[in-house]
mmCIF file of C-alpha atoms in Angstrom:
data_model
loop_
_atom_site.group_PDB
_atom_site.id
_atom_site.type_symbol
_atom_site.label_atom_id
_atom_site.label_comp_id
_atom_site.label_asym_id
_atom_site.label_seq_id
_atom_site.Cartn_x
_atom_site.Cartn_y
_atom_site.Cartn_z
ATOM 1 C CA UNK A 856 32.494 26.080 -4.749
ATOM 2 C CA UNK A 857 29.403 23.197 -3.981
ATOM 3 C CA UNK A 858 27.102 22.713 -6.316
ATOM 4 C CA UNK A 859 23.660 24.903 -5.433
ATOM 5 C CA UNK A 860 20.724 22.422 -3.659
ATOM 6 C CA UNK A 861 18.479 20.906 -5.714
ATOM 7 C CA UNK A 862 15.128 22.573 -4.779
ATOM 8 C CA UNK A 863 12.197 20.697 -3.613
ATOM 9 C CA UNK A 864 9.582 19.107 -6.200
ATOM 10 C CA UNK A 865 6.704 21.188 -6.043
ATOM 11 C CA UNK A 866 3.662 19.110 -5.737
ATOM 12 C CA UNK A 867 0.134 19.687 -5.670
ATOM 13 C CA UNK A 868 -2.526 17.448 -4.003
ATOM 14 C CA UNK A 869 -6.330 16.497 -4.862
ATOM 15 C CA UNK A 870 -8.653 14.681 -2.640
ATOM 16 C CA UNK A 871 -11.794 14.828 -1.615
ATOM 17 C CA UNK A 872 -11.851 13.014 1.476
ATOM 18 C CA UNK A 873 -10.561 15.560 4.402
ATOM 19 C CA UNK A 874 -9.247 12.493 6.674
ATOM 20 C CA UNK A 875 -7.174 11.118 3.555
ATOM 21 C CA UNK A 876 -5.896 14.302 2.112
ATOM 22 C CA UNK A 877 -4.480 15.755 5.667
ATOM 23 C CA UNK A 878 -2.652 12.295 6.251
ATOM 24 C CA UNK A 879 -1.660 12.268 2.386
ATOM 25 C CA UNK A 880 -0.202 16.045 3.055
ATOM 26 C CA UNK A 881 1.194 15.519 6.534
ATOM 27 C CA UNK A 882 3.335 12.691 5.023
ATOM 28 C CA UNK A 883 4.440 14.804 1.807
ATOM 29 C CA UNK A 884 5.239 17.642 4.489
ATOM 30 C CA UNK A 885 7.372 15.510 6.302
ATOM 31 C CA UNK A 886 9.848 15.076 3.081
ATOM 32 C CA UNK A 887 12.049 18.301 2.836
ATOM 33 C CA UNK A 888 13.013 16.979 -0.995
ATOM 34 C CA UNK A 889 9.023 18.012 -1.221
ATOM 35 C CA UNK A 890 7.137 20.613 -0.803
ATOM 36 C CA UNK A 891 3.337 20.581 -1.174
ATOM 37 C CA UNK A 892 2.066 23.834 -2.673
ATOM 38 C CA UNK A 893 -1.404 22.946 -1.933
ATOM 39 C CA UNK A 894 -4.274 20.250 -0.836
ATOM 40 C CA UNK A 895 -7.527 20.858 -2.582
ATOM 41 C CA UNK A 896 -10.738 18.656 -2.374
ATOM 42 C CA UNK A 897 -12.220 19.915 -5.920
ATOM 43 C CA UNK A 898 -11.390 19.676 -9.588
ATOM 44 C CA UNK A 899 -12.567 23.492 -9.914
ATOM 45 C CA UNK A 900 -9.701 24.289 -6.536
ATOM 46 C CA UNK A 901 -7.455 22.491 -8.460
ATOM 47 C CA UNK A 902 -8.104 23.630 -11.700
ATOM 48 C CA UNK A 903 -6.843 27.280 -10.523
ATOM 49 C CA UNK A 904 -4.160 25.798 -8.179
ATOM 50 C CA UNK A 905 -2.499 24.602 -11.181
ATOM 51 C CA UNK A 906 -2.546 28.159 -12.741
ATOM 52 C CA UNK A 907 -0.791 29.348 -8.986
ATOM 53 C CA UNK A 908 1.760 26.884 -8.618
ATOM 54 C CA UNK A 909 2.153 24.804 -11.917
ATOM 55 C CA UNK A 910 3.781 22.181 -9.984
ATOM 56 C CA UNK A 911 6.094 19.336 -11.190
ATOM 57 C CA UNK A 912 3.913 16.457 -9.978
ATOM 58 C CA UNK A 913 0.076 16.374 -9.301
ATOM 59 C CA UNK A 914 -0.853 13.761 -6.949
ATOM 60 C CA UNK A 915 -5.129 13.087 -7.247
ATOM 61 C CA UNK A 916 -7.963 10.579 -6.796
ATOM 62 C CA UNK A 917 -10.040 10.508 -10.053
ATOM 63 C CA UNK A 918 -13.656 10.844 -8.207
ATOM 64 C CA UNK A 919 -14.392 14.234 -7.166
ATOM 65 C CA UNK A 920 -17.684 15.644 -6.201
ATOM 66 C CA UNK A 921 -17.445 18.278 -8.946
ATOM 67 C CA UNK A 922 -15.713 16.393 -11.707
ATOM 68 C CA UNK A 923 -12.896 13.937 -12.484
ATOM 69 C CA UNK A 924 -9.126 14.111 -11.662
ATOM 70 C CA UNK A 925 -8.447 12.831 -15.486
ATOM 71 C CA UNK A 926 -9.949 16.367 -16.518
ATOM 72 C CA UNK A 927 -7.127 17.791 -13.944
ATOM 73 C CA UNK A 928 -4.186 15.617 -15.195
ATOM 74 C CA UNK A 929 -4.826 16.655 -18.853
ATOM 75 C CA UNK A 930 -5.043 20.308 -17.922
ATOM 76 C CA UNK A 931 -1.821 19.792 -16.371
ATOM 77 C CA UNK A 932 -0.189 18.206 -19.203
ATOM 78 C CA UNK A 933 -1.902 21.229 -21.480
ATOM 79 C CA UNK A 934 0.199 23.956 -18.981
ATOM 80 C CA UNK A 935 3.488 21.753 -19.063
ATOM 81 C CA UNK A 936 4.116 18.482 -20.394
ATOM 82 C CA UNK A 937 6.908 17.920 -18.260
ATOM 83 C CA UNK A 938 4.878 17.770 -15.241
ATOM 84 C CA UNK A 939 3.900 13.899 -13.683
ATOM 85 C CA UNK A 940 0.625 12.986 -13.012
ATOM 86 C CA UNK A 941 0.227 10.195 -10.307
ATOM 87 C CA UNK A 942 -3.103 8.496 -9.658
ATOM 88 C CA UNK A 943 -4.281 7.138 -6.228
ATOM 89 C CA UNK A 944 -7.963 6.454 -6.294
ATOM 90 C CA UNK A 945 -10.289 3.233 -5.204
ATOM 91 C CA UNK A 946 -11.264 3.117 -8.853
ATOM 92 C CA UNK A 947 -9.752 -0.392 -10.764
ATOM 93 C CA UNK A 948 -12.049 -0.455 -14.096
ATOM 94 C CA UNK A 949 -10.821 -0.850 -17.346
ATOM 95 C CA UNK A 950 -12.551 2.967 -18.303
ATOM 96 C CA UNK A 951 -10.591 4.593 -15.722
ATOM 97 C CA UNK A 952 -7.400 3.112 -15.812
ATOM 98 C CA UNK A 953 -7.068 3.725 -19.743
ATOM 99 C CA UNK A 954 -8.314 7.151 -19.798
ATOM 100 C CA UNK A 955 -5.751 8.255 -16.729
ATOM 101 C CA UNK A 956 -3.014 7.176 -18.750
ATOM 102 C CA UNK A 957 -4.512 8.575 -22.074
ATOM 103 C CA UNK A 958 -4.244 11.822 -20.290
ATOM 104 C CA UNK A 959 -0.504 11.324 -18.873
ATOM 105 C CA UNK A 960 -0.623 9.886 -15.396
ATOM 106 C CA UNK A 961 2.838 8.211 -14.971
ATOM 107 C CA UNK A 962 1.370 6.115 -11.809
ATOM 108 C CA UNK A 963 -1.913 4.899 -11.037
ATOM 109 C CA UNK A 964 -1.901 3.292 -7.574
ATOM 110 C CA UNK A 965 -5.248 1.827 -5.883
ATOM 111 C CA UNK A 966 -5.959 3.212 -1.947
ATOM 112 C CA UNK A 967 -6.302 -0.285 -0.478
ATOM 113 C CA UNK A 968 -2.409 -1.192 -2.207
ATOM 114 C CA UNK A 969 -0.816 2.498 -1.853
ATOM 115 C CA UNK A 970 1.783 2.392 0.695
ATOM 116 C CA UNK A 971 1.740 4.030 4.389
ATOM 117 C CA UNK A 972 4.758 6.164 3.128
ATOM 118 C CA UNK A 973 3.696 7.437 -0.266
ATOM 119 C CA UNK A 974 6.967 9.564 -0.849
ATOM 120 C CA UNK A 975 8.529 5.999 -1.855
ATOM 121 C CA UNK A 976 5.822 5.598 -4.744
ATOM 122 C CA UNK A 977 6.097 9.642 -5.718
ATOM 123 C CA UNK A 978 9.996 9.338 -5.964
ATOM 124 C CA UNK A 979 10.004 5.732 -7.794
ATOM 125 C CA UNK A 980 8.009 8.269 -10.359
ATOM 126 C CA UNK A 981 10.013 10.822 -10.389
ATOM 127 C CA UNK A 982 13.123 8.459 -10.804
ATOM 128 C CA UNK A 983 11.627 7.079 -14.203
ATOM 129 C CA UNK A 984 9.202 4.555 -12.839
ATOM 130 C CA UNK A 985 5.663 3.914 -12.978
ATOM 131 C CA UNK A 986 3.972 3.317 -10.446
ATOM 132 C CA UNK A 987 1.302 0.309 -10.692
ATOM 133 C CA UNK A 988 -0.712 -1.264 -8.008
ATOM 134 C CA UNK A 989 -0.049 -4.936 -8.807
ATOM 135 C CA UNK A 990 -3.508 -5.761 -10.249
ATOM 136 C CA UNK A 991 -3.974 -2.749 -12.671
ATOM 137 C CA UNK A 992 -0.547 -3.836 -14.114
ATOM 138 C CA UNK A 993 -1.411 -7.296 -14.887
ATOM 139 C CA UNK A 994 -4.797 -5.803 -16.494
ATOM 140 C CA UNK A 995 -2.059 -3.682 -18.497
ATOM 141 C CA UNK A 996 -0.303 -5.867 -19.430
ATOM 142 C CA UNK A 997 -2.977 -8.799 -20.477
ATOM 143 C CA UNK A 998 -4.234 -5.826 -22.663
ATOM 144 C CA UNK A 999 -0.970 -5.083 -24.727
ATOM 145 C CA UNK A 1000 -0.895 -8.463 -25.166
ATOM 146 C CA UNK A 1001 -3.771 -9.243 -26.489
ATOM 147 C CA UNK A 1002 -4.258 -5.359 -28.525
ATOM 148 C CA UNK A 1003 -4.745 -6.175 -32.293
ATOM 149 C CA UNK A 1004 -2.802 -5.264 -34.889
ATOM 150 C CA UNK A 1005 -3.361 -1.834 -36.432
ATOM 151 C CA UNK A 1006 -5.280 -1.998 -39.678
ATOM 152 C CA UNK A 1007 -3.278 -1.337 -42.989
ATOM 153 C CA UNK A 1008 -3.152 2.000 -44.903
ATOM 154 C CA UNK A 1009 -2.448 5.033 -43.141
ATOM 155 C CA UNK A 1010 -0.983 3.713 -39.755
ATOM 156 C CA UNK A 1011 0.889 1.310 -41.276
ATOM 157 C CA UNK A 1012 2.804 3.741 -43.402
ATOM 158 C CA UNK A 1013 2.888 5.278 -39.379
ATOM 159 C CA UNK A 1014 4.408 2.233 -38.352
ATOM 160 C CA UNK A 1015 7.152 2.264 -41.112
ATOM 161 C CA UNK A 1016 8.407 5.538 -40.319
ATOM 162 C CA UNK A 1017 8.313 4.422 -36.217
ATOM 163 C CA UNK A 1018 10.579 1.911 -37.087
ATOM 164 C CA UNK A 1019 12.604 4.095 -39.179
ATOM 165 C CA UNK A 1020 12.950 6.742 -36.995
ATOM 166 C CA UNK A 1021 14.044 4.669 -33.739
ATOM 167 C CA UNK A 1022 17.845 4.023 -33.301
ATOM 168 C CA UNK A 1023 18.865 1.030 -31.908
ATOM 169 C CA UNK A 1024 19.721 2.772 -28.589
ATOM 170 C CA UNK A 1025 16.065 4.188 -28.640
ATOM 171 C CA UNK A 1026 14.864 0.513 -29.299
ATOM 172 C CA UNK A 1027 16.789 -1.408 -26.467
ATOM 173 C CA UNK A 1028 16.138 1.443 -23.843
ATOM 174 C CA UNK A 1029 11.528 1.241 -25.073
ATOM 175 C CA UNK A 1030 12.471 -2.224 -24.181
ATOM 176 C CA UNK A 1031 13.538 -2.071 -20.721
ATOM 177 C CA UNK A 1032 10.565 0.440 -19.854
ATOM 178 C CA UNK A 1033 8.444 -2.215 -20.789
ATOM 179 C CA UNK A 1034 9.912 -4.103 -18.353
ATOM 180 C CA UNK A 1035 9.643 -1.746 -16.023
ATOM 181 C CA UNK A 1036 13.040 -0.331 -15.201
ATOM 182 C CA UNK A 1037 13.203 3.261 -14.141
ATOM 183 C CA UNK A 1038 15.948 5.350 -15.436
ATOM 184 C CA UNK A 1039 18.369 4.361 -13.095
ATOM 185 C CA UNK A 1040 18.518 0.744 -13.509
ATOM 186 C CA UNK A 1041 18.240 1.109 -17.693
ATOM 187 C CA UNK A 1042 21.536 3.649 -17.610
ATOM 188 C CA UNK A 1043 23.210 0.867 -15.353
ATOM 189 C CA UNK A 1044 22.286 -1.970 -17.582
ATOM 190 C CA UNK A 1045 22.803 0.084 -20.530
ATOM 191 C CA UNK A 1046 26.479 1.538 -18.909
ATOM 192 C CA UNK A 1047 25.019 4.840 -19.695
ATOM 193 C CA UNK A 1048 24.193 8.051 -17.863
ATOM 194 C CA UNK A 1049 20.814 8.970 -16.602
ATOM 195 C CA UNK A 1050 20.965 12.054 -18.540
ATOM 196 C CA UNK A 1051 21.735 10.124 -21.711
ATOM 197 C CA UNK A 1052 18.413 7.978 -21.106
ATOM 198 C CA UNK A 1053 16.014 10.670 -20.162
ATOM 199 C CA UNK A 1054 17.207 12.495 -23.579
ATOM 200 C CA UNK A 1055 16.273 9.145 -25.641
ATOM 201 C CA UNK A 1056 13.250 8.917 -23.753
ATOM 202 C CA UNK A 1057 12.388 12.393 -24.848
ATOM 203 C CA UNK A 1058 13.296 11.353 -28.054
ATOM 204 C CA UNK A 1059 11.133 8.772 -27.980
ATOM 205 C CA UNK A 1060 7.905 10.904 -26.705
ATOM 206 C CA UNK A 1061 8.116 12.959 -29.570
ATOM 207 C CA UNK A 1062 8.675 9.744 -32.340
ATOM 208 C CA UNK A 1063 5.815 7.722 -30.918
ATOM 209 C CA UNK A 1064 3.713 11.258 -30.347
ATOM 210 C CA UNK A 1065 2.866 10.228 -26.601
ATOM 211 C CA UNK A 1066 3.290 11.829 -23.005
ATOM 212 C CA UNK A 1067 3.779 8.675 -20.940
ATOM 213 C CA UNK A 1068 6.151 5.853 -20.744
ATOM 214 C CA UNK A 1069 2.986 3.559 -20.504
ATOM 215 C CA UNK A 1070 1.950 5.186 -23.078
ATOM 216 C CA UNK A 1071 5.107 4.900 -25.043
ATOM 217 C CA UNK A 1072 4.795 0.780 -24.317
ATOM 218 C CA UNK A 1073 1.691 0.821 -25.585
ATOM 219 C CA UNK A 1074 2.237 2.473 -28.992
ATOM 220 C CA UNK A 1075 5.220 0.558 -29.647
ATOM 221 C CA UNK A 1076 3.388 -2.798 -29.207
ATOM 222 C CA UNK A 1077 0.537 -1.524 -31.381
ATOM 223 C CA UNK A 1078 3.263 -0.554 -33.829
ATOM 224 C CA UNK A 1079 5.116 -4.052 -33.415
ATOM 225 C CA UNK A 1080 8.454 -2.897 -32.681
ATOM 226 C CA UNK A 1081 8.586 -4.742 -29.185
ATOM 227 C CA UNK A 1082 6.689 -7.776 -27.930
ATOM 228 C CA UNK A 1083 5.101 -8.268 -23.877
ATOM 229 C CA UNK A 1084 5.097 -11.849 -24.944
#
């Protein structure tokens, strides 16, 4: 007896431009590993379309004429936490970038670096990658870097029990996602399944009390248990 098909990744789109979300769905469409529950040009459209569908991945610019796809990502994370948020937007500030990934976006990739064929970027996500135009990563990562040290008192007694709490196998898998492996590559380097990974990574969600892997990085560099140096 064969195993039963893996259904399609449900995924719902925002943009506001008409010519960029019909080429942005026509190329999701084309993907039968994908099927696009809806296209909506609003945060208030998708707003409800995420009560319709809840889909596994949202894919949405940030500037909307009615309000801001980082409002849509962390009402998506509210409904399911499992669900991926990935960015594509024209916006490359430092306010943006942060607050996406505050709110759980996975991938934040800028219009003028996304790729014609956009199901490569959406399934390097869902593989356990994130997703980083180029420049925004280097902004990333200049900004771990240089993040100061928490203050003493309560979070260091925080980052005592982080360090505690991690297992070695939890440590060496944080850092390959800081290098940016997706799961595949850290079970092959690690000679471990990809099932065994995205468990640790779970476990190491709910340690570091974050969403994201970028997320996850940063925390742990705040906390000092790995170094982008």
């Amino acid at each position: 007896m064969s195993d039963a098909p893996t259904p399609p990744v449900s995924i719902l789109l925002v943009e506001d431009d008409p010519v960029a979300r019909r080429y942005f769905a026509r190329i999701i469409n084309g993907d039968d590993r994908l099927n696009l529950v809806d296209d909506v040009g609003t945060a208030e459209a998708a707003i409800a379309a995420l009560g319709d569908h809840n889909p596994d991945l949202l894919v949405t610019d940030i500037g909307l004429p009615d309000g801001s796809g980082i409002d849509i990502i962390r009402a998506l994370k509210e409904m399911n936490p499992k669900s991926e948020a990935l960015v594509i937007t024209v916006f490359d500030d430092e306010r943006h970038v942060i607050d996406a990934i505050e709110a759980g976006a996975t991938g934040y990739v800028l219009k003028d670096s996304a790729p014609e064929d956009i199901t490569a970027t959406i399934f390097e996500l869902l593989d356990g990658g994130s997703p980083i135009s180029p420049s925004i990563a280097r902004y990333l990562l200049r900004r771990f870097s240089d993040a100061p040290s928490r203050p003493a008192g309560d979070d260091e007694a925080r980052t005592s029990e982080g360090i505690e709490d991690l297992t070695t196998r939890e440590l060496e898998i944080l850092e390959l996602v800081a290098k940016g492996f997706n799961y595949g590559e850290i079970a092959g380097s690690l000679d471990i399944s990809r099932h065994t990974v995205t468990t640790h990574v779970k476990n190491l969600y709910r340690k570091l009390s974050v969403h994201s892997r970028t997320e996850a990085v940063f925390e742990a560099v705040q906390m000092g248990l790995i170094s982008l140096k």
